[in-house]
Coordinates of C-alpha atoms in Angstrom, one line a residue:
M1 CA 79.2 89.3 97.6
L2 CA 80.2 89.0 93.9
V3 CA 83.4 90.8 94.6
A4 CA 84.2 88.5 97.6
L5 CA 83.5 85.4 95.4
A6 CA 85.8 86.9 92.7
G7 CA 88.5 87.2 95.3
A8 CA 88.0 83.5 96.3
V9 CA 88.3 82.5 92.6
L10 CA 91.5 84.4 92.2
T11 CA 92.9 82.7 95.3
V12 CA 92.0 79.2 94.2
V13 CA 93.2 79.7 90.6
G14 CA 96.4 81.2 91.9
V15 CA 97.2 78.2 94.1
G16 CA 96.2 75.8 91.3
Q17 CA 98.3 77.7 88.7
G18 CA 101.3 77.4 91.0
L19 CA 102.8 80.0 93.3
V20 CA 106.3 79.3 92.0
D21 CA 107.7 78.0 88.7
D22 CA 108.6 74.3 88.6
A23 CA 107.3 74.0 92.2
P24 CA 108.1 70.8 94.2
P25 CA 104.9 69.0 95.4
P26 CA 103.2 69.9 98.7
G27 CA 103.6 67.7 101.7
F28 CA 100.0 66.4 101.5
G29 CA 97.0 66.7 99.2
S30 CA 95.8 70.1 100.3
G31 CA 94.0 71.3 97.1
F32 CA 90.5 70.7 98.4
L33 CA 91.2 72.1 101.8
L34 CA 92.7 75.3 100.4
G35 CA 89.7 75.7 98.1
V36 CA 87.3 75.3 101.0
L37 CA 89.2 77.9 103.1
A38 CA 89.3 80.4 100.2
F39 CA 85.6 80.2 99.5
A40 CA 84.5 79.9 103.2
P41 CA 84.0 83.7 103.9
P42 CA 82.0 84.6 100.8
V43 CA 80.0 81.3 100.9
V44 CA 79.1 81.8 104.5
A45 CA 78.1 85.4 103.8
V46 CA 75.9 84.3 101.0
L47 CA 74.2 81.7 103.2
F48 CA 73.5 84.2 105.9
V49 CA 71.9 86.5 103.2
L50 CA 69.8 83.7 101.9
F51 CA 68.5 83.0 105.4
G52 CA 67.5 86.6 105.9
R53 CA 70.6 87.6 108.0
A54 CA 72.2 90.1 105.6
I55 CA 73.8 92.1 108.4
V56 CA 75.6 89.0 109.7
G57 CA 76.7 88.3 106.2
A58 CA 78.1 91.8 105.7
G59 CA 80.0 91.3 109.0
V60 CA 81.6 88.1 107.8
L61 CA 83.0 90.0 104.7
G62 CA 84.1 92.8 106.9
G63 CA 85.9 90.6 109.4
A64 CA 87.7 88.7 106.7
A65 CA 88.8 92.0 105.2
L66 CA 90.4 93.1 108.4
L67 CA 93.0 90.3 108.2
A68 CA 93.5 90.5 104.4
P69 CA 96.5 92.9 104.6
G70 CA 98.4 90.7 107.1
L71 CA 97.7 87.6 105.1
A72 CA 98.8 89.3 101.9
L73 CA 102.2 90.1 103.6
V74 CA 102.6 86.5 104.8
D75 CA 101.7 85.0 101.4
G76 CA 104.0 87.6 99.7
Q77 CA 106.9 85.6 100.9
F78 CA 106.3 83.2 98.0
I79 CA 107.3 86.1 95.7
L80 CA 110.3 87.2 97.8
D81 CA 111.7 83.8 98.7
A82 CA 109.4 80.7 98.6
V83 CA 112.1 78.4 100.1
Q84 CA 111.8 80.3 103.4
A85 CA 108.0 80.4 103.4
G86 CA 107.5 77.3 105.6
R87 CA 104.1 76.3 104.0
P88 CA 104.0 72.5 103.5
E89 CA 100.4 72.7 102.2
V90 CA 101.8 74.6 99.2
L91 CA 105.3 73.1 98.6
V92 CA 108.1 71.3 100.3
P93 CA 111.5 72.5 99.1
T94 CA 113.9 69.8 98.0
S95 CA 117.0 72.0 97.9
L96 CA 118.1 75.5 99.0
G97 CA 118.1 76.7 95.4
T98 CA 116.0 79.8 94.4
L99 CA 112.4 79.2 93.3
A100 CA 111.2 81.8 90.8
P101 CA 107.7 83.2 91.7
G102 CA 104.9 82.1 89.4
F103 CA 102.0 84.0 88.1
G104 CA 99.8 82.2 90.6
S105 CA 101.5 84.0 93.5
Y106 CA 100.3 87.4 92.1
L107 CA 96.8 86.0 91.6
L108 CA 96.9 85.0 95.3
L109 CA 97.8 88.5 96.4
G110 CA 95.1 89.8 94.1
G111 CA 92.6 87.6 95.9
H112 CA 93.6 89.1 99.3
L113 CA 93.2 92.6 97.8
V114 CA 89.8 91.8 96.4
A115 CA 88.7 90.4 99.7
L116 CA 89.7 93.7 101.3
V117 CA 87.7 95.6 98.7
A118 CA 84.7 93.4 99.4
G119 CA 84.8 94.2 103.1
V120 CA 85.0 97.9 102.4
L121 CA 82.0 97.7 100.1
A122 CA 80.0 95.8 102.7
A123 CA 80.9 98.3 105.4
G124 CA 79.9 101.1 103.0
R125 CA 76.5 99.6 102.3
A126 CA 77.2 99.3 98.6
G127 CA 74.0 99.0 96.6
A128 CA 71.7 99.3 99.6
D129 CA 68.6 101.3 99.3
P130 CA 68.6 104.1 101.9
T131 CA 65.1 103.1 102.8
S132 CA 65.9 99.5 103.3
D133 CA 66.0 97.6 106.6
Y134 CA 69.6 96.6 105.8
F135 CA 70.7 100.3 105.5
A136 CA 68.9 101.2 108.7
A137 CA 70.3 98.3 110.7
L138 CA 73.8 99.6 110.1
D139 CA 72.8 103.0 111.4
R140 CA 70.9 102.3 114.6
S141 CA 71.8 100.4 117.7
V142 CA 70.0 97.0 117.8
S143 CA 71.1 96.0 121.3
T144 CA 74.1 96.3 123.6
A145 CA 73.1 93.4 125.9
G146 CA 76.2 91.4 126.8
R147 CA 78.6 93.7 125.1
G148 CA 80.8 94.1 128.2
A149 CA 81.1 90.4 128.7
A150 CA 82.0 90.0 125.0
I151 CA 84.8 92.6 125.3
G152 CA 86.3 90.6 128.2
W153 CA 86.2 87.4 126.2
A154 CA 87.6 89.2 123.1
L155 CA 90.7 90.5 125.1
A156 CA 91.3 87.0 126.5
A157 CA 90.8 85.2 123.2
A158 CA 92.9 87.7 121.2
T159 CA 95.8 87.5 123.8
V160 CA 95.9 83.7 123.6
S161 CA 95.5 83.6 119.8
I162 CA 98.4 86.2 119.4
A163 CA 100.6 84.0 121.6
G164 CA 99.9 81.2 119.2
L165 CA 101.2 83.3 116.3
F166 CA 104.5 83.8 118.1
F167 CA 105.2 80.0 118.4
P168 CA 106.6 77.8 115.6
P169 CA 103.6 76.1 113.8
F170 CA 105.4 72.7 113.8
R171 CA 108.7 70.9 114.4
S172 CA 110.2 69.4 111.3
D173 CA 112.6 66.6 110.6
N174 CA 113.2 67.9 107.1
A175 CA 116.2 70.2 106.8
F176 CA 114.6 72.0 103.9
L177 CA 111.4 72.9 105.7
V178 CA 111.9 74.6 109.1
G179 CA 109.0 75.6 111.4
Q180 CA 110.0 79.1 112.7
G181 CA 108.5 81.2 115.4
L182 CA 107.4 84.7 114.5
V183 CA 110.6 86.4 115.7
D184 CA 112.8 84.1 113.5
S185 CA 110.6 84.2 110.4
P186 CA 111.6 85.8 107.2
T187 CA 110.9 89.5 106.8
L188 CA 107.5 89.5 105.1
V189 CA 106.2 86.6 107.3
R190 CA 107.4 88.4 110.4
Y191 CA 105.7 91.8 109.6
G192 CA 102.6 90.0 108.3
G193 CA 102.4 88.1 111.5
I194 CA 102.8 91.3 113.5
L195 CA 100.1 93.0 111.5
L196 CA 97.8 90.0 112.1
A197 CA 98.5 90.1 115.8
L198 CA 97.6 93.8 116.0
T199 CA 94.5 93.3 113.9
L200 CA 93.3 90.5 116.1
L201 CA 93.8 92.5 119.2
V202 CA 92.2 95.8 118.1
G203 CA 89.7 94.2 115.7
G204 CA 88.5 91.7 118.2
V205 CA 87.8 94.2 120.9
A206 CA 86.2 96.6 118.4
V207 CA 84.0 93.7 117.1
A208 CA 82.9 92.7 120.6
G209 CA 82.2 96.3 121.6
S210 CA 80.0 97.0 118.6
S211 CA 76.5 98.1 119.4
R212 CA 75.0 95.9 116.7
P213 CA 75.1 92.2 117.8
P214 CA 74.4 90.8 114.3
L215 CA 77.3 92.7 112.8
A216 CA 79.6 91.7 115.7
R217 CA 78.8 88.1 115.2
G218 CA 79.5 88.2 111.5
M219 CA 82.8 90.1 111.9
G220 CA 84.0 87.6 114.6
L221 CA 83.2 84.7 112.3
G222 CA 84.9 86.5 109.5
L223 CA 88.1 86.9 111.5
F224 CA 88.0 83.2 112.4
L225 CA 87.5 82.1 108.8
A226 CA 90.2 84.4 107.4
L227 CA 92.8 83.3 110.0
A228 CA 91.9 79.7 109.2
W229 CA 93.5 80.2 105.8
L230 CA 96.9 80.4 107.5
A231 CA 96.5 78.3 110.6
L232 CA 94.3 75.3 109.7
P233 CA 96.6 73.9 107.0
Q234 CA 99.3 73.8 109.6
V235 CA 97.1 71.5 111.7
F236 CA 96.4 69.2 108.8
A237 CA 100.1 69.2 107.8
V238 CA 101.1 67.9 111.3
A239 CA 98.3 65.3 111.1
S240 CA 99.2 64.1 107.6
I241 CA 103.0 64.3 107.4
D242 CA 105.1 61.8 109.4
W243 CA 108.1 64.1 109.7
L244 CA 106.2 67.1 111.0
H245 CA 105.3 67.2 114.7
A246 CA 103.1 69.5 116.8
E247 CA 104.9 72.3 118.5
R248 CA 103.1 74.0 121.5
G249 CA 99.7 73.4 119.9
G250 CA 100.6 74.8 116.5
G251 CA 97.7 76.3 114.6
L252 CA 95.1 75.1 117.2
W253 CA 96.6 77.5 119.7
T254 CA 95.8 80.3 117.3
L255 CA 92.4 79.2 116.1
L256 CA 90.6 77.7 119.1
P257 CA 90.5 81.0 121.1
L258 CA 88.8 82.7 118.1
A259 CA 86.3 79.8 117.9
V260 CA 85.5 80.4 121.6
L261 CA 85.1 84.1 120.9
V262 CA 82.7 83.4 118.0
A263 CA 80.6 81.2 120.3
V264 CA 80.5 83.9 122.9
L265 CA 79.4 86.5 120.3
F266 CA 76.5 84.2 119.2
V267 CA 75.5 83.1 122.7
V268 CA 76.2 86.1 125.0
R269 CA 75.4 88.9 122.5
G270 CA 71.6 88.5 122.5
D271 CA 69.2 90.7 120.5
R272 CA 67.1 91.5 123.5
A273 CA 68.3 94.4 125.6
R274 CA 68.4 93.9 129.3
L275 CA 67.7 96.9 131.5
D276 CA 67.5 96.9 135.2
Q277 CA 66.3 100.3 136.4
R278 CA 65.6 101.6 139.9
D279 CA 64.4 105.2 140.2
G280 CA 65.5 105.9 136.7
D281 CA 69.1 105.0 137.3
L282 CA 71.1 102.1 135.7
E283 CA 71.9 99.4 138.2
L284 CA 75.6 98.5 137.8
A285 CA 76.9 95.0 138.4
T286 CA 80.2 94.5 140.0
S287 CA 82.1 91.4 139.1
P288 CA 83.5 89.3 142.0
L289 CA 86.6 88.9 139.8
H290 CA 87.6 92.5 140.7
L291 CA 88.9 91.3 144.1
G292 CA 91.0 88.5 142.6
T293 CA 92.2 90.9 139.9
G294 CA 93.3 93.4 142.5
V295 CA 95.2 90.7 144.4
L296 CA 97.0 89.7 141.2
G297 CA 97.7 93.4 140.5
V298 CA 99.3 94.0 143.9
L299 CA 101.3 90.8 143.6
T300 CA 102.5 91.8 140.1
G301 CA 103.6 95.2 141.4
I302 CA 105.5 93.7 144.4
T303 CA 107.2 91.1 142.2
A304 CA 108.2 93.8 139.7
I305 CA 109.8 95.9 142.4
A306 CA 111.6 92.8 143.7
A307 CA 112.9 92.2 140.2
A308 CA 114.2 95.8 140.1
L309 CA 116.0 95.4 143.4
G310 CA 117.6 92.1 142.4
A311 CA 120.6 91.5 140.2
L312 CA 120.0 90.4 136.6
V313 CA 123.4 88.7 136.2
V314 CA 125.6 87.3 139.0
V315 CA 129.4 86.9 138.4
E316 CA 131.0 84.2 140.6
G317 CA 134.2 85.3 142.2
G318 CA 134.5 88.7 140.6
A319 CA 133.1 92.2 140.4
Q320 CA 129.3 92.2 140.2
L321 CA 127.8 93.7 137.1
E322 CA 125.5 96.7 137.6
S323 CA 121.9 96.0 136.6
Y324 CA 120.4 98.9 134.6
A325 CA 117.6 97.5 132.4
N326 CA 115.4 96.4 135.4
R327 CA 115.4 99.8 137.2
Q328 CA 112.3 100.9 135.4
L329 CA 110.4 98.1 137.0
I330 CA 110.2 100.2 140.2
P331 CA 107.8 102.8 138.7
A332 CA 106.0 100.1 136.7
G333 CA 105.5 98.1 139.9
I334 CA 104.3 101.1 141.9
V335 CA 101.7 101.8 139.2
A336 CA 100.5 98.2 139.3
V337 CA 100.3 98.2 143.1
V338 CA 98.3 101.5 143.3
L339 CA 95.9 100.5 140.5
G340 CA 95.6 97.0 141.8
A341 CA 94.7 98.2 145.3
A342 CA 92.1 100.6 143.8
L343 CA 90.3 97.5 142.5
F344 CA 89.3 96.7 146.1
T345 CA 87.4 100.0 146.3
R346 CA 84.0 101.2 145.0
W347 CA 85.8 102.8 142.0
A348 CA 87.0 99.4 140.7
G349 CA 84.9 99.7 137.5
A350 CA 86.4 103.1 136.7
V351 CA 90.0 102.1 137.4
R352 CA 89.9 98.7 135.7
P353 CA 90.5 99.9 132.1
A354 CA 93.6 101.9 133.2
F355 CA 94.9 99.0 135.2
V356 CA 94.7 96.6 132.2
V357 CA 96.5 98.9 129.9
S358 CA 99.2 99.9 132.5
L359 CA 100.2 96.3 132.9
A360 CA 101.9 96.6 129.5
A361 CA 104.6 98.8 131.2
I362 CA 105.8 95.7 133.2
V363 CA 105.9 93.7 130.0
V364 CA 108.0 96.3 128.2
V365 CA 110.5 96.7 130.9
G366 CA 110.4 93.0 131.9
F367 CA 111.3 91.9 128.3
A368 CA 114.2 94.5 128.2
S369 CA 115.4 93.1 131.6
L370 CA 115.4 89.5 130.3
D371 CA 117.1 90.6 127.1
A372 CA 119.9 92.1 129.2
A373 CA 120.1 89.0 131.4
F374 CA 120.3 86.6 128.5
T375 CA 122.9 88.7 126.8
G376 CA 125.0 88.8 129.9
T377 CA 125.0 85.0 130.3
T378 CA 125.3 84.0 126.6
L379 CA 128.5 82.9 125.1
L380 CA 129.1 84.3 121.6
D381 CA 129.3 81.9 118.6
T382 CA 127.3 79.2 120.3
P383 CA 124.4 77.5 118.5
F384 CA 121.5 80.0 118.3
D385 CA 123.4 82.1 121.0
V386 CA 121.4 80.2 123.7
P387 CA 121.7 81.5 127.3
I388 CA 123.9 79.2 129.3
V389 CA 125.0 79.1 132.9
T390 CA 128.8 79.2 133.2
A391 CA 131.2 79.1 136.1
D392 CA 131.7 82.8 135.7
A393 CA 128.1 84.2 135.1
R394 CA 124.6 83.2 135.7
V395 CA 121.2 84.8 135.8
G396 CA 120.3 86.4 139.2
A397 CA 117.2 86.7 141.3
G398 CA 116.1 89.8 139.5
T399 CA 115.7 87.8 136.3
W400 CA 113.5 85.2 137.9
F401 CA 111.4 87.8 139.6
A402 CA 111.0 89.6 136.2
V403 CA 109.8 86.3 134.6
V404 CA 107.2 85.9 137.4
A405 CA 106.1 89.5 137.1
I406 CA 105.5 89.2 133.4
A407 CA 103.5 86.0 133.9
L408 CA 101.4 87.6 136.7
A409 CA 100.8 90.7 134.5
G410 CA 99.4 88.5 131.7
I411 CA 97.1 86.6 134.1
A412 CA 95.9 89.8 135.7
A413 CA 95.2 91.3 132.3
V414 CA 93.1 88.4 131.2
T415 CA 91.3 88.2 134.6
A416 CA 90.6 92.0 134.5
A417 CA 89.3 91.7 130.9
V418 CA 86.8 88.9 131.9
A419 CA 85.8 90.9 135.0
G420 CA 84.9 93.8 132.8
G421 CA 82.1 91.7 131.4
A422 CA 79.9 92.4 134.4
E423 CA 80.2 96.2 134.2
R424 CA 78.0 98.8 132.8
D425 CA 78.4 97.9 129.1
D426 CA 76.1 95.0 129.9
V427 CA 73.1 97.3 130.3
D428 CA 74.1 100.5 128.4
L429 CA 71.6 100.9 125.6
T430 CA 73.1 104.0 123.9
E431 CA 74.9 103.6 120.6
R432 CA 78.6 104.1 120.7
T433 CA 79.9 106.6 118.1
L434 CA 83.2 108.2 117.3
H435 CA 83.9 111.1 119.7
T436 CA 85.9 113.5 117.5
R437 CA 87.2 115.6 120.3
I438 CA 88.8 112.5 121.9
A439 CA 89.7 110.8 118.6
I440 CA 91.9 113.6 117.2
P441 CA 94.5 113.7 120.1
A442 CA 94.1 110.0 120.5
G443 CA 94.9 109.4 116.8
A444 CA 97.9 111.7 117.1
A445 CA 99.1 109.6 120.1
V446 CA 98.9 106.4 118.1
L447 CA 101.1 107.9 115.3
L448 CA 103.6 109.2 117.9
A449 CA 103.6 105.9 119.6
V450 CA 105.0 104.2 116.5
G451 CA 108.2 106.3 116.8
A452 CA 108.1 106.3 120.6
F453 CA 108.5 102.5 120.7
A454 CA 110.4 101.9 117.5
A455 CA 113.0 104.7 117.8
P456 CA 115.9 104.4 120.2
M457 CA 115.4 106.1 123.6
I458 CA 119.2 106.5 124.2
A459 CA 121.8 107.7 121.8
A460 CA 125.4 106.9 122.6
P461 CA 128.6 106.2 120.5
D462 CA 128.9 102.5 121.6
Y463 CA 125.3 101.6 122.3
T464 CA 122.8 99.9 120.0
A465 CA 119.2 100.0 121.3
P466 CA 116.7 97.3 120.4
G467 CA 114.1 98.3 117.9
I468 CA 111.1 97.1 116.0
F469 CA 112.1 97.8 112.4
S470 CA 115.8 97.3 113.0
E471 CA 118.0 95.5 115.6
F472 CA 115.1 93.2 116.4
R473 CA 115.9 91.3 119.7
F474 CA 114.0 89.7 122.6
A475 CA 113.4 93.2 124.1
S476 CA 111.7 94.2 120.8
W477 CA 108.7 91.9 121.7
G478 CA 108.1 94.0 124.8
L479 CA 108.2 97.2 122.6
L480 CA 105.6 95.7 120.3
I481 CA 103.4 94.8 123.2
G482 CA 103.7 98.3 124.6
F483 CA 102.8 99.9 121.3
A484 CA 99.9 97.5 120.9
A485 CA 98.5 98.3 124.3
V486 CA 98.8 102.1 123.8
A487 CA 97.4 102.0 120.2
G488 CA 94.6 99.7 121.2
A489 CA 93.6 101.8 124.3
A490 CA 93.6 105.0 122.2
A491 CA 91.5 103.3 119.4
V492 CA 88.9 101.9 121.9
A493 CA 88.8 105.2 123.8
A494 CA 87.6 107.1 120.8
F495 CA 84.4 105.0 120.8
S496 CA 84.0 104.7 124.6
R497 CA 82.0 106.6 127.2
P498 CA 84.0 109.6 128.4
R499 CA 84.9 108.2 131.8
R500 CA 86.0 104.9 130.4
A501 CA 87.9 106.7 127.6
A502 CA 89.8 108.8 130.2
A503 CA 90.8 105.6 132.1
L504 CA 92.1 103.9 129.0
L505 CA 94.1 106.9 127.9
L506 CA 95.6 107.4 131.3
G507 CA 96.6 103.8 131.4
G508 CA 98.3 104.3 128.1
A509 CA 100.0 107.4 129.5
A510 CA 101.3 105.3 132.4
V511 CA 102.9 102.9 129.9
V512 CA 104.5 105.7 127.9
G513 CA 105.5 107.5 131.1
V514 CA 107.4 104.5 132.4
H515 CA 109.0 104.0 128.9
L516 CA 110.0 107.7 129.0
L517 CA 112.1 107.1 132.2
E518 CA 114.6 104.9 130.3
L519 CA 117.2 107.6 129.8
P520 CA 117.1 109.1 133.4
M521 CA 117.0 105.7 135.1
T522 CA 119.2 103.6 132.8
G523 CA 121.3 106.1 130.9
D524 CA 124.4 105.2 132.9
R525 CA 124.7 102.0 131.0
A526 CA 126.3 103.9 128.0
E527 CA 129.0 106.5 128.3
G528 CA 127.9 109.8 126.8
A529 CA 124.3 108.8 126.6
T530 CA 121.9 111.5 125.4
A531 CA 118.2 111.5 124.5
G532 CA 117.4 109.6 121.4
Q533 CA 114.5 110.2 119.0
G534 CA 112.3 107.8 121.0
T535 CA 112.6 110.0 124.1
W536 CA 111.2 113.1 122.4
L537 CA 108.5 111.1 120.6
S538 CA 107.5 109.4 123.9
L539 CA 107.2 112.8 125.5
A540 CA 105.0 114.1 122.6
C541 CA 102.9 110.9 122.8
L542 CA 102.5 111.3 126.6
V543 CA 101.3 114.9 126.0
A544 CA 98.8 113.7 123.4
L545 CA 97.4 110.9 125.6
V546 CA 97.0 113.3 128.6
A547 CA 95.3 115.9 126.3
A548 CA 92.9 113.2 125.0
A549 CA 92.2 112.1 128.6
V550 CA 91.5 115.7 129.6
M551 CA 89.1 116.0 126.6
A552 CA 87.3 112.8 127.8
M553 CA 87.0 114.0 131.4
T554 CA 85.5 117.3 130.4
D555 CA 83.1 115.7 128.0
R556 CA 79.6 115.7 129.6
T557 CA 78.0 113.4 127.1
E558 CA 77.2 109.8 128.0

């Protein structure tokens, strides 16, 4: 707690000292608000300890620490180029001249680092007597009641919150302060936002899946309080500054889903275990949402196949352009139809995790298809290179079907996540620990997935593939979502029951498998196309995921 308070002090002193030299004033009086947000996680943790809920307090520090690296990258923009930071609560530039970073910006980064250290200390039970109740509570399972429902809400909340990070936080009438979406943000803000998005997805599910409800509550609250440092000032800025306007919900779109998740963790995750036994067997509940999810899955697959069969770009009065990017939607659609139909059967609970993860394949290929369609209908040297309809070229039916398929995939994923709340995790009373025999190949798959989705799948003399770390385009968002789905599935699988772990890993294998088909199905788009580094890394990642799934299926522990 002392370390966390020290981190808050560094943050407040850094902002008060000035993040840049000779800084222009902020857009509104934000000093008090920033001070409250900086001290919120440690003060809330101290209050929980004073009221006898030390485990919840430790969780608050741990949850805040999860977001500290991403926030440090975002705030690091004040050192790299403060003019592009887009933070009206700190400063509003009055010119495009360079602003030299001040000593306060380094204190701010130090505050984030110290917050990370505090979370690590809390997780490591620093200073706790091995015979104390606090030490024991972090070792044993308190209750798993409601854990499955919480995981469903965590997936839904994280998905919506991440979408909020993608949107511009506000619309500005000031030419020197521009509200930018994540894809258009400066380098450190972009990668910090991507890290925040991944942390929210993986961390939110891990928190909701914890076998210790008090710790889960605290970590969920810590995630919310830490993200408020970035998002809440945006809300106050729009409310306080006349020339700033709300843009697609702004910070509220990011914060409100996490607030709902915290409420779910405090309400649904009860301390009393619920066990319904008949003849010694666990009675499993089947959610009625499975049927609706199955319908959505089948519709998603059919729409994806229709998108693959339609033209992305239509040329009026001339030779039609061959559509390549949407061809992979055929195998992606077939996977969605098969797994969606399986949700109508008695094996719906076992299939659901694979179904949720596999939907990312439609998003990966769908974004690549839209990228190709927009490129084919965009005139060069127009403002922002916006897609336009000309007399010569327009988007075809395949493009519109791809948009609908992506939307249906998102709805199906959220519905399936909520449906999972009625499954066996609701009554399973065993503590979930790391399964080493699954975690080793799953961890290797995560490392290989970085290259599989970031490296080019096709190498050709006159072809430049979209990427994550370079040549970032619209299709790159699909690659990011694909990587997040595979990495998240592998991480959760390492702590899941063997059967669920196998389903998650096979769902990730389906995503990588569809991605691996890019060269054989779309290689004709570039003359002299050969396998790029991404193809070989995707193949290795697929092998690692299947190996981990085999390990899970042969694991007899429950």
